[in-house]
């Protein structure tokens, strides 16, 4: 899931229609959290909402690029793109041989179109319901249980995202340490590393980031998301270039024309794991309403253009990495395509080291809305207040840190962790709930309208992704645990 500002998903997890003074999670300044009435005026540049909930969750300027003016189209495009671009892009080439090149590229393209379509339907449903946040939208569609279901989906998605990022950081750290001291890479992985050594590395990284998790603000980490996105983009471009060179040079540099080449088509249920991973690399839904609130004039047509441009940009990056990676390395591609390049190519060491730092520091950024989701649903301040101070953030952060260590210990396969993030979390939050919200609220449209028919189709895809995809992944995890 993207790196960019899971903290901006605060709009999914905070109160509705309340007025109170709170600390901005980014800069630490005290701001007024309130609902401001807005006249709903239809038009190209008019707001689509009657109740604009203002507060820290709609402030997009803190975590964006300083060179981009808040509220501008470039700023909106950057946020929507950066929300999706993440470590998941490097998992795609390793999964392509199990589903085939053609189905993989088709899934990436269809998911880009589907994500854009569902985001636009969410905007339309919000206009009908007269609400301004995703949380308010699902409450209008489902009632109070909608916000609880949304919080559950966010909790699962963010918890598995943190587990996946931390697992990736630890794996890359082990590889760099092994190569630095032995001149080899992969031997420790093949022979196995004692569980307590792995656990030690996880606890070590968590001990480094936990103080940030306990803080009431994220001001000190304001630019980590942007740095991570930049590192991911540079690494992706470099990997595409490296793969292209190998394909052009041919021979021993590429697997083309050998039994290890990635097939064009493959049948089977592996397509669901690929779909689950594809779901985590398209998540503009999570920052949809904050970006709209920040966009100058809150223009829906401009928002739609930004959505389409962001989807096209992300799709281009994903298809390029997946296609070129599978052509160059085929079945020999590692689960993380970065490992397919020899460590004596020093640019890999540099980018890998930067990714380790960024992925580790992303943990508290993702942890922030994760804790907020639970605080909102359980009202934890009622039973975790001691000495006149609410300690729920510290308690919940420690709980989720333990949960992450348990997840990565029980699920050694990185693809499985991100698959569960996509199927259980993203499938619910970005596919099922937007679809059902639109179908329940857009009562003025006939059921045979193209928008409703397509929404029903995407709802079925989301249900199969969450239900069937999650079941297959869990079965694979159990099978691995039994040594099968």
Short mmCIF file of C-alpha atoms in Angstrom, two decimals:
data_model
loop_
_atom_site.label_atom_id
_atom_site.label_comp_id
_atom_site.label_asym_id
_atom_site.label_seq_id
_atom_site.Cartn_x
_atom_site.Cartn_y
_atom_site.Cartn_z
CA UNK A 1 0.00 0.00 0.00
CA UNK A 2 1.34 3.34 -0.58
CA UNK A 3 3.54 4.93 1.22
CA UNK A 4 2.30 8.37 0.75
CA UNK A 5 0.49 9.40 3.74
CA UNK A 6 -1.45 6.69 5.20
CA UNK A 7 -1.68 9.43 7.82
CA UNK A 8 -3.96 11.29 5.42
CA UNK A 9 -6.40 8.40 5.83
CA UNK A 10 -7.26 10.11 9.12
CA UNK A 11 -10.44 11.23 7.44
CA UNK A 12 -11.60 7.63 7.66
CA UNK A 13 -11.12 7.33 11.36
CA UNK A 14 -12.01 10.55 13.15
CA UNK A 15 -15.22 12.07 14.47
CA UNK A 16 -18.13 13.45 12.51
CA UNK A 17 -19.89 16.74 13.11
CA UNK A 18 -17.91 17.61 16.23
CA UNK A 19 -16.19 20.83 17.27
CA UNK A 20 -13.12 20.62 19.47
CA UNK A 21 -9.51 21.71 19.71
CA UNK A 22 -7.03 19.01 18.67
CA UNK A 23 -3.34 18.80 17.85
CA UNK A 24 -2.56 18.60 14.14
CA UNK A 25 -0.90 15.19 13.66
CA UNK A 26 1.69 16.72 11.30
CA UNK A 27 2.87 20.02 12.74
CA UNK A 28 1.68 19.75 16.35
CA UNK A 29 -0.17 23.06 16.30
CA UNK A 30 -3.56 23.27 18.01
CA UNK A 31 -6.35 23.61 15.46
CA UNK A 32 -10.13 23.74 15.57
CA UNK A 33 -11.83 20.54 14.46
CA UNK A 34 -15.30 21.53 13.30
CA UNK A 35 -18.02 21.11 10.72
CA UNK A 36 -18.67 24.13 8.53
CA UNK A 37 -21.95 24.40 6.61
CA UNK A 38 -21.51 24.73 2.89
CA UNK A 39 -24.20 25.44 0.35
CA UNK A 40 -24.34 22.64 -2.18
CA UNK A 41 -24.15 24.29 -5.57
CA UNK A 42 -23.83 22.12 -8.65
CA UNK A 43 -21.36 23.26 -11.25
CA UNK A 44 -17.93 22.76 -12.62
CA UNK A 45 -16.16 24.44 -9.73
CA UNK A 46 -18.67 24.18 -6.92
CA UNK A 47 -18.43 21.90 -3.87
CA UNK A 48 -20.32 18.65 -3.94
CA UNK A 49 -20.97 18.57 -0.23
CA UNK A 50 -23.26 20.22 2.29
CA UNK A 51 -21.10 19.51 5.32
CA UNK A 52 -17.38 20.04 4.92
CA UNK A 53 -15.62 18.54 7.91
CA UNK A 54 -12.50 20.61 8.39
CA UNK A 55 -9.55 19.64 10.51
CA UNK A 56 -6.18 18.01 10.33
CA UNK A 57 -7.36 15.23 8.06
CA UNK A 58 -8.00 17.64 5.22
CA UNK A 59 -4.65 19.38 5.48
CA UNK A 60 -2.65 18.08 2.57
CA UNK A 61 0.14 20.60 2.64
CA UNK A 62 2.25 19.10 5.43
CA UNK A 63 3.23 15.81 3.81
CA UNK A 64 3.36 16.93 0.17
CA UNK A 65 6.22 18.30 -1.87
CA UNK A 66 7.23 21.83 -0.78
CA UNK A 67 7.57 22.86 -4.43
CA UNK A 68 3.90 22.12 -5.14
CA UNK A 69 1.27 24.67 -4.20
CA UNK A 70 -1.41 23.10 -1.96
CA UNK A 71 -4.71 22.90 -3.80
CA UNK A 72 -3.15 22.86 -7.26
CA UNK A 73 -3.64 20.11 -9.84
CA UNK A 74 0.03 19.01 -9.63
CA UNK A 75 -0.30 18.68 -5.84
CA UNK A 76 -3.49 16.62 -6.18
CA UNK A 77 -1.91 14.46 -8.87
CA UNK A 78 1.18 13.88 -6.72
CA UNK A 79 -0.84 12.87 -3.65
CA UNK A 80 -3.10 10.48 -5.57
CA UNK A 81 -0.10 8.89 -7.31
CA UNK A 82 2.09 8.72 -4.24
CA UNK A 83 -0.69 7.13 -2.19
CA UNK A 84 -0.48 4.06 -4.42
CA UNK A 85 3.21 3.82 -5.34
CA UNK A 86 4.96 1.58 -2.86
CA UNK A 87 7.00 -1.53 -2.28
CA UNK A 88 4.23 -3.64 -3.85
CA UNK A 89 5.47 -2.73 -7.33
CA UNK A 90 8.58 -4.87 -6.76
CA UNK A 91 6.48 -7.96 -5.97
CA UNK A 92 4.71 -7.98 -9.34
CA UNK A 93 7.44 -9.51 -11.59
CA UNK A 94 7.88 -12.47 -9.24
CA UNK A 95 4.17 -13.27 -9.47
CA UNK A 96 3.84 -12.88 -13.25
CA UNK A 97 5.16 -16.40 -14.15
CA UNK A 98 2.44 -18.01 -12.01
CA UNK A 99 -0.39 -16.27 -13.92
CA UNK A 100 1.15 -15.48 -17.30
CA UNK A 101 2.32 -12.21 -18.81
CA UNK A 102 -0.90 -11.38 -20.67
CA UNK A 103 -3.33 -11.98 -17.75
CA UNK A 104 -1.02 -10.05 -15.40
CA UNK A 105 -0.89 -6.98 -17.63
CA UNK A 106 -4.66 -7.16 -18.20
CA UNK A 107 -5.31 -7.30 -14.44
CA UNK A 108 -3.11 -4.24 -13.84
CA UNK A 109 -4.90 -2.27 -16.57
CA UNK A 110 -8.40 -3.35 -15.52
CA UNK A 111 -7.68 -2.59 -11.85
CA UNK A 112 -6.49 0.91 -12.80
CA UNK A 113 -9.75 1.55 -14.68
CA UNK A 114 -11.83 -0.03 -11.90
CA UNK A 115 -10.16 2.04 -9.17
CA UNK A 116 -10.79 5.24 -11.11
CA UNK A 117 -14.41 4.23 -11.76
CA UNK A 118 -15.13 3.43 -8.08
CA UNK A 119 -13.53 6.68 -6.92
CA UNK A 120 -15.80 8.61 -9.26
CA UNK A 121 -18.82 6.68 -7.98
CA UNK A 122 -17.80 7.58 -4.43
CA UNK A 123 -17.76 11.26 -5.38
CA UNK A 124 -21.21 10.90 -6.94
CA UNK A 125 -22.58 9.06 -3.90
CA UNK A 126 -21.12 11.73 -1.58
CA UNK A 127 -22.92 14.42 -3.55
CA UNK A 128 -26.19 12.52 -3.24
CA UNK A 129 -25.77 11.98 0.51
CA UNK A 130 -24.43 15.48 1.16
CA UNK A 131 -21.34 14.26 3.03
CA UNK A 132 -17.67 15.14 2.84
CA UNK A 133 -15.62 12.18 4.05
CA UNK A 134 -15.43 8.50 3.25
CA UNK A 135 -16.41 7.69 6.82
CA UNK A 136 -19.56 9.82 6.53
CA UNK A 137 -20.33 8.22 3.17
CA UNK A 138 -20.30 4.66 4.48
CA UNK A 139 -22.29 5.77 7.54
CA UNK A 140 -24.92 7.25 5.23
CA UNK A 141 -25.04 3.96 3.32
CA UNK A 142 -24.72 1.43 6.16
CA UNK A 143 -25.47 3.32 9.36
CA UNK A 144 -23.16 3.21 12.37
CA UNK A 145 -22.08 -0.32 11.49
CA UNK A 146 -20.66 1.06 8.27
CA UNK A 147 -18.05 3.10 10.11
CA UNK A 148 -17.18 0.09 12.25
CA UNK A 149 -16.80 -2.11 9.20
CA UNK A 150 -14.67 0.56 7.56
CA UNK A 151 -12.49 0.81 10.66
CA UNK A 152 -12.09 -2.99 10.61
CA UNK A 153 -11.02 -2.92 6.97
CA UNK A 154 -8.58 -0.08 7.65
CA UNK A 155 -7.18 -1.93 10.66
CA UNK A 156 -6.55 -5.12 8.69
CA UNK A 157 -5.13 -3.28 5.70
CA UNK A 158 -2.76 -1.06 7.69
CA UNK A 159 -1.67 -3.81 10.08
CA UNK A 160 -0.71 -6.18 7.24
CA UNK A 161 0.89 -3.26 5.37
CA UNK A 162 3.11 -2.56 8.37
CA UNK A 163 3.94 -6.26 8.65
CA UNK A 164 4.82 -6.42 4.95
CA UNK A 165 6.98 -3.29 5.04
CA UNK A 166 8.84 -4.40 8.17
CA UNK A 167 9.33 -7.92 6.79
CA UNK A 168 10.76 -6.43 3.58
CA UNK A 169 13.10 -4.16 5.56
CA UNK A 170 14.38 -7.04 7.70
CA UNK A 171 14.91 -9.31 4.67
CA UNK A 172 16.83 -6.62 2.82
CA UNK A 173 18.85 -5.81 5.94
CA UNK A 174 19.84 -9.48 6.32
CA UNK A 175 20.88 -9.66 2.67
CA UNK A 176 23.02 -6.53 2.91
CA UNK A 177 24.67 -7.74 6.15
CA UNK A 178 25.34 -11.18 4.62
CA UNK A 179 26.83 -9.71 1.45
CA UNK A 180 28.92 -7.19 3.39
CA UNK A 181 30.52 -9.78 5.66
CA UNK A 182 30.62 -12.88 3.43
CA UNK A 183 30.54 -11.56 -0.13
CA UNK A 184 27.53 -13.82 -0.82
CA UNK A 185 23.79 -13.35 -0.75
CA UNK A 186 21.00 -15.87 -0.25
CA UNK A 187 22.94 -18.54 1.62
CA UNK A 188 21.43 -17.56 4.95
CA UNK A 189 17.98 -17.64 3.38
CA UNK A 190 18.51 -21.09 1.84
CA UNK A 191 20.01 -22.62 4.97
CA UNK A 192 17.58 -20.84 7.25
CA UNK A 193 18.22 -18.36 10.03
CA UNK A 194 17.32 -19.20 13.62
CA UNK A 195 13.92 -17.76 14.50
CA UNK A 196 15.29 -15.81 17.45
CA UNK A 197 17.78 -14.01 15.16
CA UNK A 198 14.97 -12.95 12.85
CA UNK A 199 12.88 -11.88 15.84
CA UNK A 200 15.81 -9.89 17.19
CA UNK A 201 16.05 -7.89 13.97
CA UNK A 202 12.30 -7.18 14.01
CA UNK A 203 12.42 -6.09 17.66
CA UNK A 204 15.49 -3.96 16.93
CA UNK A 205 13.75 -2.03 14.14
CA UNK A 206 10.56 -1.72 16.19
CA UNK A 207 12.52 -0.40 19.18
CA UNK A 208 13.88 2.30 16.87
CA UNK A 209 10.46 3.47 15.64
CA UNK A 210 8.25 2.92 18.70
CA UNK A 211 9.09 6.32 20.28
CA UNK A 212 7.64 7.94 17.13
CA UNK A 213 4.47 5.82 17.52
CA UNK A 214 3.92 7.17 21.03
CA UNK A 215 4.05 10.81 19.94
CA UNK A 216 0.74 12.68 19.50
CA UNK A 217 2.03 14.28 16.28
CA UNK A 218 3.97 13.19 13.20
CA UNK A 219 5.75 16.47 12.52
CA UNK A 220 9.21 14.89 12.71
CA UNK A 221 8.29 12.41 9.95
CA UNK A 222 6.45 14.85 7.69
CA UNK A 223 8.59 14.20 4.60
CA UNK A 224 9.33 10.47 5.00
CA UNK A 225 6.45 9.52 2.69
CA UNK A 226 7.73 11.79 -0.07
CA UNK A 227 11.29 10.49 0.32
CA UNK A 228 10.01 6.91 0.17
CA UNK A 229 7.98 7.58 -2.96
CA UNK A 230 11.01 9.18 -4.59
CA UNK A 231 13.17 6.19 -3.69
CA UNK A 232 10.56 3.76 -5.03
CA UNK A 233 10.21 5.66 -8.31
CA UNK A 234 13.98 5.86 -8.84
CA UNK A 235 14.36 2.17 -8.00
CA UNK A 236 11.51 1.20 -10.35
CA UNK A 237 12.97 3.20 -13.25
CA UNK A 238 16.41 1.69 -12.57
CA UNK A 239 14.98 -1.84 -12.49
CA UNK A 240 13.15 -1.29 -15.80
CA UNK A 241 16.35 0.01 -17.38
CA UNK A 242 18.38 -2.93 -15.97
CA UNK A 243 15.80 -5.42 -17.29
CA UNK A 244 15.69 -3.70 -20.69
CA UNK A 245 19.48 -3.92 -21.02
CA UNK A 246 19.41 -7.62 -20.14
CA UNK A 247 16.68 -8.33 -22.71
CA UNK A 248 18.55 -6.42 -25.44
CA UNK A 249 21.86 -8.13 -24.67
CA UNK A 250 20.14 -11.53 -24.62
CA UNK A 251 22.05 -14.76 -24.16
CA UNK A 252 22.94 -15.55 -20.56
CA UNK A 253 21.71 -12.12 -19.49
CA UNK A 254 18.06 -12.98 -20.18
CA UNK A 255 15.78 -16.02 -19.83
CA UNK A 256 14.02 -15.40 -23.14
CA UNK A 257 13.88 -18.58 -25.22
CA UNK A 258 14.70 -20.80 -22.22
CA UNK A 259 12.48 -23.03 -20.02
CA UNK A 260 12.74 -20.34 -17.33
CA UNK A 261 10.98 -17.75 -19.49
CA UNK A 262 7.66 -16.46 -18.15
CA UNK A 263 4.73 -18.02 -20.05
CA UNK A 264 2.18 -15.88 -21.88
CA UNK A 265 -0.85 -17.61 -20.30
CA UNK A 266 -1.27 -19.78 -17.19
CA UNK A 267 -4.52 -21.04 -15.70
CA UNK A 268 -5.33 -21.75 -12.07
CA UNK A 269 -6.12 -19.95 -8.86
CA UNK A 270 -2.81 -18.06 -8.70
CA UNK A 271 -4.61 -15.20 -10.41
CA UNK A 272 -6.32 -14.38 -7.09
CA UNK A 273 -2.99 -13.84 -5.32
CA UNK A 274 -1.91 -11.56 -8.15
CA UNK A 275 -5.22 -9.68 -7.91
CA UNK A 276 -4.73 -9.28 -4.14
CA UNK A 277 -1.29 -7.75 -4.63
CA UNK A 278 -2.66 -5.59 -7.46
CA UNK A 279 -5.32 -4.30 -5.06
CA UNK A 280 -2.71 -2.81 -2.72
CA UNK A 281 -0.99 -0.87 -5.51
CA UNK A 282 -4.17 1.02 -6.39
CA UNK A 283 -5.50 2.78 -3.31
CA UNK A 284 -6.41 6.34 -4.31
CA UNK A 285 -9.73 5.77 -2.50
CA UNK A 286 -7.95 6.25 0.83
CA UNK A 287 -7.04 9.89 0.13
CA UNK A 288 -9.88 10.74 -2.25
CA UNK A 289 -11.84 13.14 -0.06
CA UNK A 290 -8.86 14.87 1.61
CA UNK A 291 -7.48 15.65 -1.85
CA UNK A 292 -10.87 16.95 -3.00
CA UNK A 293 -11.13 19.20 0.06
CA UNK A 294 -7.68 20.62 -0.64
CA UNK A 295 -8.21 21.01 -4.40
CA UNK A 296 -8.81 24.61 -5.37
CA UNK A 297 -12.54 25.24 -5.75
CA UNK A 298 -13.24 21.62 -4.81
CA UNK A 299 -13.88 21.06 -8.50
CA UNK A 300 -15.17 17.56 -9.21
CA UNK A 301 -14.25 17.68 -12.93
CA UNK A 302 -10.67 18.63 -12.02
CA UNK A 303 -10.64 15.88 -9.41
CA UNK A 304 -11.72 13.35 -12.02
CA UNK A 305 -8.95 14.48 -14.36
CA UNK A 306 -6.42 14.13 -11.55
CA UNK A 307 -7.75 10.64 -10.77
CA UNK A 308 -7.44 9.50 -14.38
CA UNK A 309 -3.95 10.92 -14.76
CA UNK A 310 -2.82 9.32 -11.48
CA UNK A 311 -4.30 5.94 -12.46
CA UNK A 312 -2.65 6.12 -15.88
CA UNK A 313 0.71 7.04 -14.35
CA UNK A 314 0.63 4.27 -11.75
CA UNK A 315 -0.55 1.73 -14.32
CA UNK A 316 2.33 2.66 -16.63
CA UNK A 317 4.88 2.15 -13.84
CA UNK A 318 3.37 -1.17 -12.72
CA UNK A 319 3.03 -2.61 -16.22
CA UNK A 320 6.58 -1.55 -17.13
CA UNK A 321 8.13 -3.15 -14.04
CA UNK A 322 5.99 -6.31 -14.30
CA UNK A 323 6.57 -6.78 -18.03
CA UNK A 324 10.28 -6.01 -18.21
CA UNK A 325 11.04 -7.87 -14.97
CA UNK A 326 9.26 -11.00 -16.18
CA UNK A 327 10.94 -10.82 -19.61
CA UNK A 328 14.42 -10.43 -18.13
CA UNK A 329 14.24 -12.88 -15.21
CA UNK A 330 11.11 -14.98 -15.86
CA UNK A 331 10.71 -17.84 -13.39
CA UNK A 332 14.06 -16.95 -11.83
CA UNK A 333 12.69 -13.62 -10.60
CA UNK A 334 12.85 -13.28 -6.84
CA UNK A 335 9.73 -12.50 -4.82
CA UNK A 336 11.24 -9.03 -4.47
CA UNK A 337 12.60 -8.22 -7.92
CA UNK A 338 15.39 -6.08 -6.43
CA UNK A 339 17.07 -9.31 -5.21
CA UNK A 340 17.35 -10.52 -8.80
CA UNK A 341 20.16 -8.01 -9.41
CA UNK A 342 23.60 -9.06 -8.06
CA UNK A 343 24.66 -7.19 -4.93
CA UNK A 344 27.98 -6.28 -6.54
CA UNK A 345 26.00 -3.77 -8.58
CA UNK A 346 26.52 -1.07 -5.99
CA UNK A 347 23.48 0.98 -6.99
CA UNK A 348 21.39 -1.90 -5.64
CA UNK A 349 23.12 -1.62 -2.26
CA UNK A 350 22.51 2.12 -2.10
CA UNK A 351 18.85 1.98 -3.12
CA UNK A 352 18.29 -1.09 -0.92
CA UNK A 353 19.75 0.71 2.09
CA UNK A 354 17.57 3.77 1.44
CA UNK A 355 14.49 1.53 1.15
CA UNK A 356 15.31 -0.13 4.48
CA UNK A 357 15.43 3.27 6.20
CA UNK A 358 12.27 4.52 4.50
CA UNK A 359 10.24 1.35 5.09
CA UNK A 360 11.23 1.33 8.76
CA UNK A 361 10.28 4.99 9.25
CA UNK A 362 6.97 4.39 7.46
CA UNK A 363 5.92 2.17 10.35
CA UNK A 364 4.85 5.02 12.70
CA UNK A 365 3.18 6.85 9.79
CA UNK A 366 1.01 3.81 9.05
CA UNK A 367 0.56 3.13 12.75
CA UNK A 368 -1.03 6.57 13.30
CA UNK A 369 -4.32 6.01 11.40
CA UNK A 370 -4.26 2.35 12.50
CA UNK A 371 -4.44 3.40 16.15
CA UNK A 372 -6.99 6.10 15.31
CA UNK A 373 -9.27 3.51 13.71
CA UNK A 374 -9.35 1.43 16.89
CA UNK A 375 -9.67 4.48 19.14
CA UNK A 376 -12.71 5.63 17.17
CA UNK A 377 -14.54 2.31 17.25
CA UNK A 378 -13.73 1.25 20.82
CA UNK A 379 -13.62 4.70 22.46
CA UNK A 380 -10.46 3.52 24.21
CA UNK A 381 -10.10 6.70 26.26
CA UNK A 382 -12.86 5.37 28.51
CA UNK A 383 -10.74 2.54 29.93
CA UNK A 384 -7.13 3.46 29.05
CA UNK A 385 -6.93 6.77 30.88
CA UNK A 386 -4.60 6.76 33.88
CA UNK A 387 -3.53 9.69 36.01
CA UNK A 388 -5.74 12.02 34.01
CA UNK A 389 -3.98 11.16 30.72
CA UNK A 390 -5.13 8.98 27.83
CA UNK A 391 -2.57 6.20 27.27
CA UNK A 392 -4.50 4.42 24.53
CA UNK A 393 -2.00 5.39 21.81
CA UNK A 394 0.91 3.83 23.70
CA UNK A 395 -1.04 0.68 24.65
CA UNK A 396 -2.46 0.14 21.16
CA UNK A 397 0.90 0.82 19.49
CA UNK A 398 2.56 -1.84 21.65
CA UNK A 399 -0.29 -4.26 20.93
CA UNK A 400 0.01 -3.79 17.16
CA UNK A 401 3.82 -4.08 17.34
CA UNK A 402 3.40 -7.49 18.99
CA UNK A 403 0.76 -8.41 16.38
CA UNK A 404 3.14 -7.47 13.55
CA UNK A 405 5.93 -9.63 15.00
CA UNK A 406 3.48 -12.55 15.30
CA UNK A 407 2.31 -12.05 11.69
CA UNK A 408 5.80 -11.99 10.19
CA UNK A 409 6.82 -14.97 12.33
CA UNK A 410 3.81 -17.06 11.27
CA UNK A 411 3.71 -15.88 7.64
CA UNK A 412 7.27 -16.04 6.24
CA UNK A 413 6.15 -15.57 2.63
CA UNK A 414 6.15 -11.85 1.76
CA UNK A 415 3.63 -12.41 -1.05
CA UNK A 416 1.16 -13.92 1.44
CA UNK A 417 1.42 -10.92 3.79
CA UNK A 418 0.73 -8.42 1.03
CA UNK A 419 -1.97 -10.68 -0.43
CA UNK A 420 -3.85 -10.58 2.88
CA UNK A 421 -3.37 -6.82 3.00
CA UNK A 422 -4.96 -6.56 -0.45
CA UNK A 423 -7.73 -9.14 -0.12
CA UNK A 424 -8.86 -8.60 3.50
CA UNK A 425 -8.21 -4.87 3.83
CA UNK A 426 -8.13 -3.20 0.43
CA UNK A 427 -10.77 -5.49 -1.05
CA UNK A 428 -13.20 -4.37 1.65
CA UNK A 429 -12.24 -0.68 1.84
CA UNK A 430 -11.53 0.12 -1.82
CA UNK A 431 -13.86 -2.30 -3.66
CA UNK A 432 -16.80 -3.62 -1.65
CA UNK A 433 -17.73 -0.58 0.44
CA UNK A 434 -17.55 2.00 -2.38
CA UNK A 435 -19.63 -0.28 -4.61
CA UNK A 436 -22.33 -0.97 -2.04
CA UNK A 437 -22.40 2.69 -0.91
CA UNK A 438 -23.09 3.83 -4.46
CA UNK A 439 -25.73 1.16 -5.09
CA UNK A 440 -27.54 2.03 -1.86
CA UNK A 441 -27.41 5.80 -2.27
CA UNK A 442 -27.87 6.26 -6.03
CA UNK A 443 -31.53 5.26 -5.89
CA UNK A 444 -32.46 7.78 -8.55
CA UNK A 445 -30.64 5.84 -11.23
CA UNK A 446 -32.30 2.79 -12.83
CA UNK A 447 -30.71 -0.60 -12.20
CA UNK A 448 -30.02 -1.08 -15.90
CA UNK A 449 -27.95 2.14 -16.06
CA UNK A 450 -24.36 1.35 -17.20
CA UNK A 451 -22.85 2.88 -14.05
CA UNK A 452 -24.89 0.56 -11.82
CA UNK A 453 -24.26 -2.54 -13.92
CA UNK A 454 -20.52 -1.92 -13.89
CA UNK A 455 -20.64 -1.24 -10.15
CA UNK A 456 -22.40 -4.57 -9.56
CA UNK A 457 -19.73 -6.32 -11.61
CA UNK A 458 -16.94 -4.67 -9.62
CA UNK A 459 -18.74 -5.56 -6.39
CA UNK A 460 -18.63 -9.21 -7.43
CA UNK A 461 -14.90 -8.85 -8.17
CA UNK A 462 -14.37 -7.31 -4.73
CA UNK A 463 -16.34 -10.06 -3.02
CA UNK A 464 -14.36 -12.77 -4.80
CA UNK A 465 -11.13 -10.95 -4.00
CA UNK A 466 -11.94 -10.68 -0.29
CA UNK A 467 -13.63 -14.05 0.10
CA UNK A 468 -11.97 -16.45 -2.31
CA UNK A 469 -8.61 -14.66 -2.47
CA UNK A 470 -8.24 -14.50 1.32
CA UNK A 471 -9.26 -18.14 1.69
CA UNK A 472 -6.66 -19.31 -0.83
CA UNK A 473 -3.93 -17.26 0.82
CA UNK A 474 -4.79 -18.59 4.29
CA UNK A 475 -4.82 -22.13 2.92
CA UNK A 476 -1.38 -21.55 1.42
CA UNK A 477 -0.09 -20.25 4.77
CA UNK A 478 -1.47 -23.30 6.60
CA UNK A 479 0.02 -25.58 3.96
CA UNK A 480 3.43 -23.98 4.40
CA UNK A 481 3.14 -24.32 8.17
CA UNK A 482 2.61 -28.05 7.76
CA UNK A 483 5.67 -28.27 5.55
CA UNK A 484 3.58 -28.84 2.44
#
